[in-house]
PDB file of C-alpha atoms in Angstrom:
ATOM      1  CA  PRO A   1     105.183 106.070 106.038  1.00  0.00           C
ATOM      2  CA  PRO A   2     102.738 106.022 103.169  1.00  0.00           C
ATOM      3  CA  PRO A   3     103.771 104.558  99.819  1.00  0.00           C
ATOM      4  CA  PRO A   4     103.563 106.561  96.618  1.00  0.00           C
ATOM      5  CA  PRO A   5     100.045 106.898  95.219  1.00  0.00           C
ATOM      6  CA  PRO A   6      99.377 104.542  92.270  1.00  0.00           C
ATOM      7  CA  GLU A   7      99.109 107.415  89.787  1.00  0.00           C
ATOM      8  CA  PHE A   8     102.731 108.312  90.559  1.00  0.00           C
ATOM      9  CA  PHE A   9     103.786 105.212  88.627  1.00  0.00           C
ATOM     10  CA  GLN A  10     101.689 105.957  85.530  1.00  0.00           C
ATOM     11  CA  THR A  11     104.594 107.546  83.647  1.00  0.00           C
ATOM     12  CA  GLU A  12     106.681 105.340  81.364  1.00  0.00           C
ATOM     13  CA  GLU A  13     109.805 106.272  83.341  1.00  0.00           C
ATOM     14  CA  TYR A  14     108.494 104.594  86.514  1.00  0.00           C
ATOM     15  CA  LYS A  15     106.417 101.767  85.029  1.00  0.00           C
ATOM     16  CA  ASN A  16     109.604  99.839  84.299  1.00  0.00           C
ATOM     17  CA  ASN A  17     111.649 101.065  87.272  1.00  0.00           C
ATOM     18  CA  ILE A  18     109.725 101.019  90.538  1.00  0.00           C
ATOM     19  CA  VAL A  19     112.881 101.491  92.634  1.00  0.00           C
ATOM     20  CA  LYS A  20     113.672 104.765  90.838  1.00  0.00           C
ATOM     21  CA  GLY A  21     110.039 105.795  91.212  1.00  0.00           C
ATOM     22  CA  ILE A  22     110.146 105.298  94.972  1.00  0.00           C
ATOM     23  CA  GLN A  23     113.480 107.113  95.236  1.00  0.00           C
ATOM     24  CA  ASP A  24     112.121 110.074  93.249  1.00  0.00           C
ATOM     25  CA  TYR A  25     108.880 110.072  95.238  1.00  0.00           C
ATOM     26  CA  LYS A  26     110.870 110.406  98.472  1.00  0.00           C
ATOM     27  CA  GLN A  27     112.207 113.719  97.135  1.00  0.00           C
ATOM     28  CA  THR A  28     108.737 115.240  96.661  1.00  0.00           C
ATOM     29  CA  ASP A  29     107.162 117.793  99.017  1.00  0.00           C
ATOM     30  CA  LYS A  30     104.144 115.520  99.454  1.00  0.00           C
ATOM     31  CA  TYR A  31     106.297 112.689 100.770  1.00  0.00           C
ATOM     32  CA  LYS A  32     108.263 115.002 103.079  1.00  0.00           C
ATOM     33  CA  ASN A  33     105.035 116.433 104.526  1.00  0.00           C
ATOM     34  CA  ASP A  34     103.533 112.965 104.924  1.00  0.00           C
ATOM     35  CA  ILE A  35     106.667 111.809 106.778  1.00  0.00           C
ATOM     36  CA  LYS A  36     106.424 114.765 109.175  1.00  0.00           C
ATOM     37  CA  LYS A  37     102.760 113.925 109.875  1.00  0.00           C
ATOM     38  CA  TRP A  38     103.617 110.263 110.329  1.00  0.00           C
ATOM     39  CA  GLU A  39     106.441 111.069 112.788  1.00  0.00           C
ATOM     40  CA  ARG A  40     104.105 113.320 114.837  1.00  0.00           C
ATOM     41  CA  LYS A  41     101.424 110.612 114.919  1.00  0.00           C
ATOM     42  CA  LYS A  42     103.988 107.952 115.868  1.00  0.00           C
ATOM     43  CA  LYS A  43     105.315 110.082 118.760  1.00  0.00           C
ATOM     44  CA  SER A  44     101.771 110.784 119.918  1.00  0.00           C
ATOM     45  CA  LEU A  45     100.963 107.071 119.987  1.00  0.00           C
ATOM     46  CA  GLU A  46     104.192 106.298 121.853  1.00  0.00           C
ATOM     47  CA  ARG A  47     103.309 108.907 124.523  1.00  0.00           C
ATOM     48  CA  ASP A  48      99.759 107.570 124.884  1.00  0.00           C
ATOM     49  CA  LYS A  49      99.672 105.319 127.955  1.00  0.00           C
ATOM     50  CA  SER A  50      96.026 104.255 127.575  1.00  0.00           C
ATOM     51  CA  LEU A  51      95.539 100.533 128.125  1.00  0.00           C
ATOM     52  CA  ILE A  52      94.090  98.417 125.342  1.00  0.00           C
ATOM     53  CA  TYR A  53      92.229  95.255 126.316  1.00  0.00           C
ATOM     54  CA  LEU A  54      91.788  92.094 124.321  1.00  0.00           C
ATOM     55  CA  VAL A  55      88.876  90.106 125.732  1.00  0.00           C
ATOM     56  CA  VAL A  56      89.395  86.349 125.533  1.00  0.00           C
ATOM     57  CA  SER A  57      86.843  83.576 126.019  1.00  0.00           C
ATOM     58  CA  ASP A  58      87.378  81.921 129.387  1.00  0.00           C
ATOM     59  CA  SER A  59      87.732  78.478 127.838  1.00  0.00           C
ATOM     60  CA  ILE A  60      87.986  76.682 124.527  1.00  0.00           C
ATOM     61  CA  ILE A  61      84.499  76.641 122.961  1.00  0.00           C
ATOM     62  CA  GLY A  62      83.071  73.145 123.124  1.00  0.00           C
ATOM     63  CA  PHE A  63      85.765  72.125 125.637  1.00  0.00           C
ATOM     64  CA  GLU A  64      84.808  74.188 128.689  1.00  0.00           C
ATOM     65  CA  LYS A  65      87.053  72.147 130.982  1.00  0.00           C
ATOM     66  CA  TYR A  66      90.074  73.666 129.180  1.00  0.00           C
ATOM     67  CA  LYS A  67      90.304  77.115 130.757  1.00  0.00           C
ATOM     68  CA  ILE A  68      92.533  79.624 129.004  1.00  0.00           C
ATOM     69  CA  ASP A  69      95.254  80.985 131.302  1.00  0.00           C
ATOM     70  CA  LEU A  70      95.526  84.706 130.582  1.00  0.00           C
ATOM     71  CA  ASN A  71      98.823  84.842 132.486  1.00  0.00           C
ATOM     72  CA  ARG A  72     100.404  82.797 129.710  1.00  0.00           C
ATOM     73  CA  LEU A  73      99.317  85.231 126.985  1.00  0.00           C
ATOM     74  CA  LYS A  74     102.029  87.738 126.146  1.00  0.00           C
ATOM     75  CA  SER A  75     102.138  90.901 124.088  1.00  0.00           C
ATOM     76  CA  ASN A  76     105.161  92.804 122.869  1.00  0.00           C
ATOM     77  CA  ASN A  77     103.232  96.009 123.618  1.00  0.00           C
ATOM     78  CA  GLU A  78     103.000  96.912 127.318  1.00  0.00           C
ATOM     79  CA  LYS A  79      99.709  98.747 126.715  1.00  0.00           C
ATOM     80  CA  ILE A  80      97.913  95.557 125.652  1.00  0.00           C
ATOM     81  CA  LYS A  81      96.243  93.625 128.475  1.00  0.00           C
ATOM     82  CA  PHE A  82      93.891  90.637 128.534  1.00  0.00           C
ATOM     83  CA  LYS A  83      90.555  90.091 130.318  1.00  0.00           C
ATOM     84  CA  TYR A  84      88.183  87.145 130.469  1.00  0.00           C
ATOM     85  CA  ARG A  85      84.911  87.368 128.560  1.00  0.00           C
ATOM     86  CA  SER A  86      83.002  86.334 131.695  1.00  0.00           C
ATOM     87  CA  GLU A  87      83.844  89.735 133.234  1.00  0.00           C
ATOM     88  CA  PHE A  88      81.560  91.465 130.731  1.00  0.00           C
ATOM     89  CA  PRO A  89      77.834  91.607 129.886  1.00  0.00           C
ATOM     90  CA  ASN A  90      76.424  89.000 127.502  1.00  0.00           C
ATOM     91  CA  GLY A  91      75.239  89.561 123.950  1.00  0.00           C
ATOM     92  CA  ARG A  92      75.238  92.970 122.303  1.00  0.00           C
ATOM     93  CA  GLU A  93      75.488  94.676 125.693  1.00  0.00           C
ATOM     94  CA  PHE A  94      79.169  93.746 125.588  1.00  0.00           C
ATOM     95  CA  TRP A  95      79.726  96.368 122.869  1.00  0.00           C
ATOM     96  CA  ARG A  96      77.053  98.814 124.061  1.00  0.00           C
ATOM     97  CA  THR A  97      78.465  99.230 127.571  1.00  0.00           C
ATOM     98  CA  ASP A  98      80.859 102.074 128.381  1.00  0.00           C
ATOM     99  CA  TYR A  99      84.102 101.001 130.044  1.00  0.00           C
ATOM    100  CA  ASP A 100      86.955 102.969 131.608  1.00  0.00           C
ATOM    101  CA  TYR A 101      89.349 101.461 129.072  1.00  0.00           C
ATOM    102  CA  PHE A 102      89.444 100.632 125.377  1.00  0.00           C
ATOM    103  CA  ILE A 103      88.418  97.159 124.195  1.00  0.00           C
ATOM    104  CA  ALA A 104      90.091  96.371 120.896  1.00  0.00           C
ATOM    105  CA  ALA A 105      88.627  92.913 120.292  1.00  0.00           C
ATOM    106  CA  ASN A 106      86.765  89.909 121.650  1.00  0.00           C
ATOM    107  CA  ILE A 107      88.665  86.719 120.782  1.00  0.00           C
ATOM    108  CA  GLN A 108      87.601  83.071 120.916  1.00  0.00           C
ATOM    109  CA  PHE A 109      88.943  79.674 119.848  1.00  0.00           C
ATOM    110  CA  GLY A 110      87.441  76.243 119.347  1.00  0.00           C
ATOM    111  CA  GLY A 111      89.088  72.958 120.278  1.00  0.00           C
ATOM    112  CA  ILE A 112      91.814  71.412 118.153  1.00  0.00           C
ATOM    113  CA  ILE A 113      90.969  68.355 116.089  1.00  0.00           C
ATOM    114  CA  PHE A 114      94.016  66.170 115.423  1.00  0.00           C
ATOM    115  CA  ASP A 115      94.673  63.589 112.752  1.00  0.00           C
ATOM    116  CA  LYS A 116      95.437  59.971 113.742  1.00  0.00           C
ATOM    117  CA  THR A 117      99.188  60.629 113.884  1.00  0.00           C
ATOM    118  CA  LYS A 118      98.785  63.700 116.137  1.00  0.00           C
ATOM    119  CA  ASN A 119     101.159  65.562 113.807  1.00  0.00           C
ATOM    120  CA  ASN A 120      98.491  67.798 112.244  1.00  0.00           C
ATOM    121  CA  GLY A 121      95.573  69.659 113.686  1.00  0.00           C
ATOM    122  CA  VAL A 122      92.890  72.178 112.860  1.00  0.00           C
ATOM    123  CA  LEU A 123      90.991  74.652 115.000  1.00  0.00           C
ATOM    124  CA  ASN A 124      88.561  77.502 114.491  1.00  0.00           C
ATOM    125  CA  GLY A 125      88.994  80.987 115.846  1.00  0.00           C
ATOM    126  CA  GLY A 126      87.356  84.331 115.544  1.00  0.00           C
ATOM    127  CA  TYR A 127      87.312  87.864 116.793  1.00  0.00           C
ATOM    128  CA  THR A 128      84.899  90.755 116.866  1.00  0.00           C
ATOM    129  CA  MET A 129      85.692  94.430 117.144  1.00  0.00           C
ATOM    130  CA  GLY A 130      82.086  95.612 117.337  1.00  0.00           C
ATOM    131  CA  ILE A 131      78.508  94.386 117.019  1.00  0.00           C
ATOM    132  CA  LEU A 132      78.819  93.769 113.276  1.00  0.00           C
ATOM    133  CA  ASN A 133      82.569  93.883 112.823  1.00  0.00           C
ATOM    134  CA  GLY A 134      84.460  90.625 113.004  1.00  0.00           C
ATOM    135  CA  SER A 135      86.027  87.696 111.252  1.00  0.00           C
ATOM    136  CA  GLY A 136      86.432  83.964 111.672  1.00  0.00           C
ATOM    137  CA  PHE A 137      89.199  81.692 110.499  1.00  0.00           C
ATOM    138  CA  ARG A 138      90.340  78.097 110.407  1.00  0.00           C
ATOM    139  CA  ILE A 139      93.913  77.499 111.576  1.00  0.00           C
ATOM    140  CA  TYR A 140      95.847  74.483 110.347  1.00  0.00           C
ATOM    141  CA  ILE A 141      98.782  73.488 112.549  1.00  0.00           C
ATOM    142  CA  LYS A 142     101.491  70.873 112.234  1.00  0.00           C
ATOM    143  CA  LYS A 143     104.581  69.679 114.043  1.00  0.00           C
ATOM    144  CA  ASN A 144     107.837  70.759 112.469  1.00  0.00           C
ATOM    145  CA  LYS A 145     110.973  68.591 112.323  1.00  0.00           C
ATOM    146  CA  ASN A 146     111.910  69.740 115.856  1.00  0.00           C
ATOM    147  CA  GLY A 147     108.538  68.605 117.215  1.00  0.00           C
ATOM    148  CA  ASN A 148     107.249  72.154 117.757  1.00  0.00           C
ATOM    149  CA  TRP A 149     103.757  73.179 116.670  1.00  0.00           C
ATOM    150  CA  ILE A 150     103.645  75.766 113.904  1.00  0.00           C
ATOM    151  CA  ILE A 151     100.841  77.371 111.940  1.00  0.00           C
ATOM    152  CA  ASP A 152     100.724  75.791 108.503  1.00  0.00           C
ATOM    153  CA  LYS A 153      97.876  77.792 106.980  1.00  0.00           C
ATOM    154  CA  ILE A 154      95.032  80.124 107.948  1.00  0.00           C
ATOM    155  CA  GLU A 155      91.785  80.335 105.956  1.00  0.00           C
ATOM    156  CA  GLY A 156      88.994  82.839 106.457  1.00  0.00           C
ATOM    157  CA  THR A 157      85.627  81.235 107.237  1.00  0.00           C
ATOM    158  CA  TRP A 158      83.285  84.158 107.929  1.00  0.00           C
ATOM    159  CA  ILE A 159      83.210  87.931 108.023  1.00  0.00           C
ATOM    160  CA  SER A 160      80.761  90.422 109.455  1.00  0.00           C
TER     161      SER A 160
END
């Protein structure tokens, strides 16, 4: 549900007591109407059985011998499915072509570069959601005390 609008907290009463401000806001007609709209939208989305596809590069960029196994990718949403990028047209035609399903994003990753100890690594990734709508990032990973790889930090590198 939506939070209170910023101007709601402009009064002295709420500037120093945000918790009271939120509690009072939840008693307003605006909040009650917004909650009803939100519940209707949420139910509508839950009833929608349309599949959503995430398109993934077939392999790690620069390391083509390392094919990505889509069967190992999991989503906690049964509507989200994965397809290989090679199943689609190249270039801008990818986004200009009509499909029988919704494509949410095109995702790609570069190879991991490790330090000498093989306890830290860095890789580049990116996604696009349209011809001029995307973002790139650098992912820093490290082994935790149990020897499992975890994401240490993510930095944005480009945006379109």
